[in-house]
Amino acid sequence: MSTKFIDAYLDGTITAPELQQLNALLLTDAKARREFAEILNVDSALAAMAAGWTKDEAPVVRQTKWRATTPRWMAAAASVALLLGGWWWQDSQSAFATVEKAAGVVEMADGSSLRGESHEIKAGSVALVTARGARIVIEAPAEFRFESAQRLHMKRGRLAADVPPAAKGFTVITPTGDAIDLGTRFGVDVPMSGAAEVHVFQGEVITKATGEKAKQSLRGGDAVTFDQGASTSRELRSSAFIQADEMSELTAGLAAGQRARAESALTNLKNDPALIALLDFESDEAQPGVFRRVQGRWPGSHAPEFVHVGDHLKLDVGGDRDWPQLTLAAWVRIDRLGAPYQSLLHTDGWSKNNPGQVHWMINRDTTMRLALIGNTLAPDANERDGHPDSRTAVLPEQGRWVHLATVYDSQTKTVRFYLNGQFDKETRQQVAHPARLGPAQIGNWNQQDRKLSGRVDELLLLGRAMSDNEIRALHAAGNPYR
C-alpha cells in the first residue's frame, strides 16, 4: 500500500479526495487495513514516547490536524475511526499473550493466557507469544504486566524479544526508559537495582530514557543504559539473554531429570577427599566482591554475573599448601567477546618469589589459558604466548552455558584442556611447579583488562587430576540442555 495517503493522514494534510481513496481502500482490502493499523501503532507509540506517556491507558490513535468542513468529509473520517475502533476492540477482547513454555516457573503453566494482570515470577524462565506474534522470553526474578498485546511494562527482569513485522511497534516500558521495536530482535534488562539496559541484536529500536527529551535510534550491535534521565551507550551483551531456541533445550533438560543428576554429582564431589572448593553460589551468606546475583543454569539457582569493569568475586582457599595436581572446572556463560583476557580465576599475586601462582582465563581469541608463574614450556611445545592454551574456541555456541575444565599435573608436567566434557589439547611443560592458590578473584584481577563479561556457575577446585572419563561425566551430569 502506498504510504502517500498515510503520511498525509498522519501529518494532518490529507485532502478530502485522498481520504476518500484511503477509506475506500481500507474498506475493501484486509491487507491494507492490517498495514495501516501497524503503521498507526508505531506512530502512536512514538508519539506517546515523545510525550513521555507511560500511563496505564488503552492505545489511542494520535489526533490529527485535519478539519472536516463537509458532511461527506465527516462521513469518511468517521468510517476510518470506526475501522480503527473496531480493530482495537477486537484486539482488546483477545489475550495479550500466551505462555508457550514455562521452565521452572511455578506461577504459570504452558498454554495459559495473559491479559492486563500483574505477574511476578521468582524463578525460572517463561516463553510467551503475543497476540501479534512477538516471541518473548522473560527470565526471573521478574515483575511485569501487559497493557496490551503491543505494550509490556517491565518492573524488573530480563527480556529477549523477537518481533515480526506484524508486531512492529511492540513497546517495553521500564522504570527508567522505554524501547519501541521497529521490527527486530532485542533485549531489555531491568536489574534489581540500577538502571535498565536495552540491547539491539538485529534491526532497529527507538529508545528514550525517562525524562529525556530526545529519542534515540539504535541499530543492531548498539546498546544503551537508561541512567538518571539520560541514555548512555554501553557494550552489547548479546549472550546475556535467553532466547526462544535455548528455552526449548532448557525445558527438555529439566524434563529429562538433568537437575537431579547434577545435584547427585555435586554430592559426590563434596565427599571427594581432594576437594579444595566447590562453589555452587547457593549460600545466602553474602560473598565478598562486586557482582550481580542472578539466575544460574537451573530455575531458581544462583550465579554471580559480572557486568561492569571492576566486578569480581573474592575467594581465598587452599593457600596453606602446594598442590602437585589441580583440576579447575566451571560452567560459564560469556556475554560478549573482545576483552584481552577474561578472568576465570586469578590468584592475587604474580610474583617470581611465589612460584606456582595460578591464573586461569579466556584469551582474546576465546581459547582457554592456564598460566603458573615460574613454569616454562617444554622445548617441543608450540604455544603463541609462552603459556599453555587450549586449541578450540571456548564459545562455539554463544548464548549458551559451556563447561570449561583444565587439569594440571606438575608430576607429569602436563596441562590438559577440556571443552564441554571433551578433551581438547595437552601441553607439556619443562618446569612445572606445584600449584599455589590463596587469595584470588573470579571475574577480574584488579586490572582493566581482565574483566569477565558473563556468569559463572559451579566452580570446582580439586586437588587431584581428574581423568578424561571423570571430566566427561562431570559435564554430562551438569549439562542443563537436552
PDB file of N, CA, C and O in Angstrom, residues 142-178:
ATOM      1  N   ALA A 142      11.361 -11.621  38.036  1.00  0.00           N
ATOM      2  CA  ALA A 142      10.763 -10.627  37.142  1.00  0.00           C
ATOM      3  C   ALA A 142       9.371 -10.242  37.631  1.00  0.00           C
ATOM      4  O   ALA A 142       8.657 -11.050  38.217  1.00  0.00           O
ATOM      5  N   GLU A 143       9.022  -8.994  37.382  1.00  0.00           N
ATOM      6  CA  GLU A 143       7.674  -8.481  37.608  1.00  0.00           C
ATOM      7  C   GLU A 143       7.270  -7.731  36.345  1.00  0.00           C
ATOM      8  O   GLU A 143       8.019  -6.859  35.881  1.00  0.00           O
ATOM      9  N   PHE A 144       6.109  -8.058  35.818  1.00  0.00           N
ATOM     10  CA  PHE A 144       5.700  -7.440  34.554  1.00  0.00           C
ATOM     11  C   PHE A 144       4.194  -7.539  34.380  1.00  0.00           C
ATOM     12  O   PHE A 144       3.521  -8.303  35.066  1.00  0.00           O
ATOM     13  N   ARG A 145       3.698  -6.783  33.451  1.00  0.00           N
ATOM     14  CA  ARG A 145       2.289  -6.892  33.050  1.00  0.00           C
ATOM     15  C   ARG A 145       2.130  -6.310  31.650  1.00  0.00           C
ATOM     16  O   ARG A 145       2.854  -5.384  31.254  1.00  0.00           O
ATOM     17  N   PHE A 146       1.212  -6.898  30.910  1.00  0.00           N
ATOM     18  CA  PHE A 146       0.884  -6.383  29.585  1.00  0.00           C
ATOM     19  C   PHE A 146      -0.193  -5.310  29.718  1.00  0.00           C
ATOM     20  O   PHE A 146      -1.172  -5.494  30.445  1.00  0.00           O
ATOM     21  N   GLU A 147       0.002  -4.228  29.030  1.00  0.00           N
ATOM     22  CA  GLU A 147      -1.030  -3.201  28.923  1.00  0.00           C
ATOM     23  C   GLU A 147      -1.898  -3.487  27.700  1.00  0.00           C
ATOM     24  O   GLU A 147      -3.077  -3.162  27.663  1.00  0.00           O
ATOM     25  N   SER A 148      -1.287  -4.085  26.708  1.00  0.00           N
ATOM     26  CA  SER A 148      -1.972  -4.551  25.506  1.00  0.00           C
ATOM     27  C   SER A 148      -1.033  -5.572  24.866  1.00  0.00           C
ATOM     28  O   SER A 148       0.031  -5.870  25.404  1.00  0.00           O
ATOM     29  N   ALA A 149      -1.442  -6.096  23.717  1.00  0.00           N
ATOM     30  CA  ALA A 149      -0.546  -7.027  23.035  1.00  0.00           C
ATOM     31  C   ALA A 149       0.717  -6.337  22.551  1.00  0.00           C
ATOM     32  O   ALA A 149       1.701  -6.991  22.228  1.00  0.00           O
ATOM     33  N   GLN A 150       0.687  -5.020  22.515  1.00  0.00           N
ATOM     34  CA  GLN A 150       1.815  -4.258  21.983  1.00  0.00           C
ATOM     35  C   GLN A 150       2.566  -3.447  23.033  1.00  0.00           C
ATOM     36  O   GLN A 150       3.514  -2.752  22.701  1.00  0.00           O
ATOM     37  N   ARG A 151       2.145  -3.505  24.290  1.00  0.00           N
ATOM     38  CA  ARG A 151       2.817  -2.710  25.320  1.00  0.00           C
ATOM     39  C   ARG A 151       3.008  -3.576  26.565  1.00  0.00           C
ATOM     40  O   ARG A 151       2.047  -4.112  27.114  1.00  0.00           O
ATOM     41  N   LEU A 152       4.273  -3.671  26.985  1.00  0.00           N
ATOM     42  CA  LEU A 152       4.632  -4.504  28.129  1.00  0.00           C
ATOM     43  C   LEU A 152       5.389  -3.654  29.138  1.00  0.00           C
ATOM     44  O   LEU A 152       6.397  -3.033  28.807  1.00  0.00           O
ATOM     45  N   HIS A 153       4.902  -3.665  30.377  1.00  0.00           N
ATOM     46  CA  HIS A 153       5.600  -2.980  31.464  1.00  0.00           C
ATOM     47  C   HIS A 153       6.520  -3.979  32.160  1.00  0.00           C
ATOM     48  O   HIS A 153       6.080  -5.038  32.602  1.00  0.00           O
ATOM     49  N   MET A 154       7.807  -3.625  32.257  1.00  0.00           N
ATOM     50  CA  MET A 154       8.783  -4.462  32.964  1.00  0.00           C
ATOM     51  C   MET A 154       9.278  -3.701  34.186  1.00  0.00           C
ATOM     52  O   MET A 154      10.002  -2.712  34.069  1.00  0.00           O
ATOM     53  N   LYS A 155       8.858  -4.156  35.364  1.00  0.00           N
ATOM     54  CA  LYS A 155       9.337  -3.517  36.598  1.00  0.00           C
ATOM     55  C   LYS A 155      10.729  -4.014  36.933  1.00  0.00           C
ATOM     56  O   LYS A 155      11.582  -3.287  37.410  1.00  0.00           O
ATOM     57  N   ARG A 156      10.973  -5.290  36.691  1.00  0.00           N
ATOM     58  CA  ARG A 156      12.308  -5.879  36.815  1.00  0.00           C
ATOM     59  C   ARG A 156      12.298  -7.188  36.047  1.00  0.00           C
ATOM     60  O   ARG A 156      11.239  -7.758  35.739  1.00  0.00           O
ATOM     61  N   GLY A 157      13.486  -7.694  35.761  1.00  0.00           N
ATOM     62  CA  GLY A 157      13.587  -8.934  34.997  1.00  0.00           C
ATOM     63  C   GLY A 157      14.395  -8.717  33.730  1.00  0.00           C
ATOM     64  O   GLY A 157      14.857  -7.613  33.436  1.00  0.00           O
ATOM     65  N   ARG A 158      14.568  -9.812  32.996  1.00  0.00           N
ATOM     66  CA  ARG A 158      15.365  -9.777  31.766  1.00  0.00           C
ATOM     67  C   ARG A 158      14.521 -10.344  30.641  1.00  0.00           C
ATOM     68  O   ARG A 158      13.931 -11.408  30.785  1.00  0.00           O
ATOM     69  N   LEU A 159      14.494  -9.648  29.540  1.00  0.00           N
ATOM     70  CA  LEU A 159      13.583  -9.989  28.439  1.00  0.00           C
ATOM     71  C   LEU A 159      14.332 -10.035  27.124  1.00  0.00           C
ATOM     72  O   LEU A 159      15.154  -9.160  26.838  1.00  0.00           O
ATOM     73  N   ALA A 160      14.056 -11.044  26.326  1.00  0.00           N
ATOM     74  CA  ALA A 160      14.535 -11.093  24.940  1.00  0.00           C
ATOM     75  C   ALA A 160      13.316 -11.164  24.038  1.00  0.00           C
ATOM     76  O   ALA A 160      12.404 -11.966  24.281  1.00  0.00           O
ATOM     77  N   ALA A 161      13.267 -10.321  23.009  1.00  0.00           N
ATOM     78  CA  ALA A 161      12.093 -10.242  22.141  1.00  0.00           C
ATOM     79  C   ALA A 161      12.502 -10.457  20.692  1.00  0.00           C
ATOM     80  O   ALA A 161      13.527  -9.939  20.239  1.00  0.00           O
ATOM     81  N   ASP A 162      11.706 -11.239  19.987  1.00  0.00           N
ATOM     82  CA  ASP A 162      11.856 -11.448  18.548  1.00  0.00           C
ATOM     83  C   ASP A 162      10.541 -10.987  17.927  1.00  0.00           C
ATOM     84  O   ASP A 162       9.514 -11.659  18.059  1.00  0.00           O
ATOM     85  N   VAL A 163      10.582  -9.836  17.268  1.00  0.00           N
ATOM     86  CA  VAL A 163       9.348  -9.165  16.853  1.00  0.00           C
ATOM     87  C   VAL A 163       9.188  -9.218  15.341  1.00  0.00           C
ATOM     88  O   VAL A 163      10.005  -8.651  14.608  1.00  0.00           O
ATOM     89  N   PRO A 164       8.148  -9.874  14.836  1.00  0.00           N
ATOM     90  CA  PRO A 164       7.918  -9.936  13.387  1.00  0.00           C
ATOM     91  C   PRO A 164       7.284  -8.630  12.897  1.00  0.00           C
ATOM     92  O   PRO A 164       6.832  -7.794  13.702  1.00  0.00           O
ATOM     93  N   PRO A 165       7.232  -8.429  11.589  1.00  0.00           N
ATOM     94  CA  PRO A 165       6.635  -7.181  11.069  1.00  0.00           C
ATOM     95  C   PRO A 165       5.223  -6.930  11.573  1.00  0.00           C
ATOM     96  O   PRO A 165       4.839  -5.777  11.792  1.00  0.00           O
ATOM     97  N   ALA A 166       4.442  -7.978  11.767  1.00  0.00           N
ATOM     98  CA  ALA A 166       3.061  -7.784  12.209  1.00  0.00           C
ATOM     99  C   ALA A 166       2.967  -7.163  13.590  1.00  0.00           C
ATOM    100  O   ALA A 166       1.940  -6.592  13.950  1.00  0.00           O
ATOM    101  N   ALA A 167       4.032  -7.274  14.384  1.00  0.00           N
ATOM    102  CA  ALA A 167       4.023  -6.719  15.741  1.00  0.00           C
ATOM    103  C   ALA A 167       4.909  -5.482  15.846  1.00  0.00           C
ATOM    104  O   ALA A 167       5.269  -5.070  16.956  1.00  0.00           O
ATOM    105  N   LYS A 168       5.277  -4.930  14.699  1.00  0.00           N
ATOM    106  CA  LYS A 168       6.122  -3.737  14.718  1.00  0.00           C
ATOM    107  C   LYS A 168       5.495  -2.670  15.615  1.00  0.00           C
ATOM    108  O   LYS A 168       4.291  -2.430  15.562  1.00  0.00           O
ATOM    109  N   GLY A 169       6.313  -2.034  16.427  1.00  0.00           N
ATOM    110  CA  GLY A 169       5.801  -1.062  17.385  1.00  0.00           C
ATOM    111  C   GLY A 169       5.658  -1.624  18.780  1.00  0.00           C
ATOM    112  O   GLY A 169       5.283  -0.905  19.707  1.00  0.00           O
ATOM    113  N   PHE A 170       5.991  -2.919  18.957  1.00  0.00           N
ATOM    114  CA  PHE A 170       5.950  -3.523  20.289  1.00  0.00           C
ATOM    115  C   PHE A 170       6.833  -2.693  21.228  1.00  0.00           C
ATOM    116  O   PHE A 170       7.979  -2.388  20.926  1.00  0.00           O
ATOM    117  N   THR A 171       6.282  -2.328  22.360  1.00  0.00           N
ATOM    118  CA  THR A 171       6.942  -1.381  23.256  1.00  0.00           C
ATOM    119  C   THR A 171       7.166  -1.994  24.634  1.00  0.00           C
ATOM    120  O   THR A 171       6.257  -2.618  25.195  1.00  0.00           O
ATOM    121  N   VAL A 172       8.372  -1.837  25.156  1.00  0.00           N
ATOM    122  CA  VAL A 172       8.702  -2.266  26.513  1.00  0.00           C
ATOM    123  C   VAL A 172       8.932  -1.016  27.348  1.00  0.00           C
ATOM    124  O   VAL A 172       9.760  -0.169  27.007  1.00  0.00           O
ATOM    125  N   ILE A 173       8.189  -0.918  28.450  1.00  0.00           N
ATOM    126  CA  ILE A 173       8.260   0.246  29.327  1.00  0.00           C
ATOM    127  C   ILE A 173       8.956  -0.172  30.613  1.00  0.00           C
ATOM    128  O   ILE A 173       8.536  -1.119  31.276  1.00  0.00           O
ATOM    129  N   THR A 174      10.040   0.498  30.963  1.00  0.00           N
ATOM    130  CA  THR A 174      10.778   0.191  32.189  1.00  0.00           C
ATOM    131  C   THR A 174      10.716   1.402  33.119  1.00  0.00           C
ATOM    132  O   THR A 174      10.324   2.497  32.686  1.00  0.00           O
ATOM    133  N   PRO A 175      11.119   1.257  34.367  1.00  0.00           N
ATOM    134  CA  PRO A 175      11.081   2.407  35.287  1.00  0.00           C
ATOM    135  C   PRO A 175      11.987   3.554  34.861  1.00  0.00           C
ATOM    136  O   PRO A 175      11.784   4.693  35.287  1.00  0.00           O
ATOM    137  N   THR A 176      12.996   3.269  34.021  1.00  0.00           N
ATOM    138  CA  THR A 176      13.938   4.328  33.680  1.00  0.00           C
ATOM    139  C   THR A 176      13.986   4.664  32.190  1.00  0.00           C
ATOM    140  O   THR A 176      14.782   5.501  31.781  1.00  0.00           O
ATOM    141  N   GLY A 177      13.127   4.035  31.388  1.00  0.00           N
ATOM    142  CA  GLY A 177      13.103   4.366  29.972  1.00  0.00           C
ATOM    143  C   GLY A 177      12.296   3.358  29.184  1.00  0.00           C
ATOM    144  O   GLY A 177      11.925   2.294  29.699  1.00  0.00           O
ATOM    145  N   ASP A 178      12.026   3.689  27.919  1.00  0.00           N
ATOM    146  CA  ASP A 178      11.177   2.850  27.080  1.00  0.00           C
ATOM    147  C   ASP A 178      11.917   2.443  25.809  1.00  0.00           C
ATOM    148  O   ASP A 178      12.848   3.121  25.365  1.00  0.00           O
TER     149      ASP A 178
END
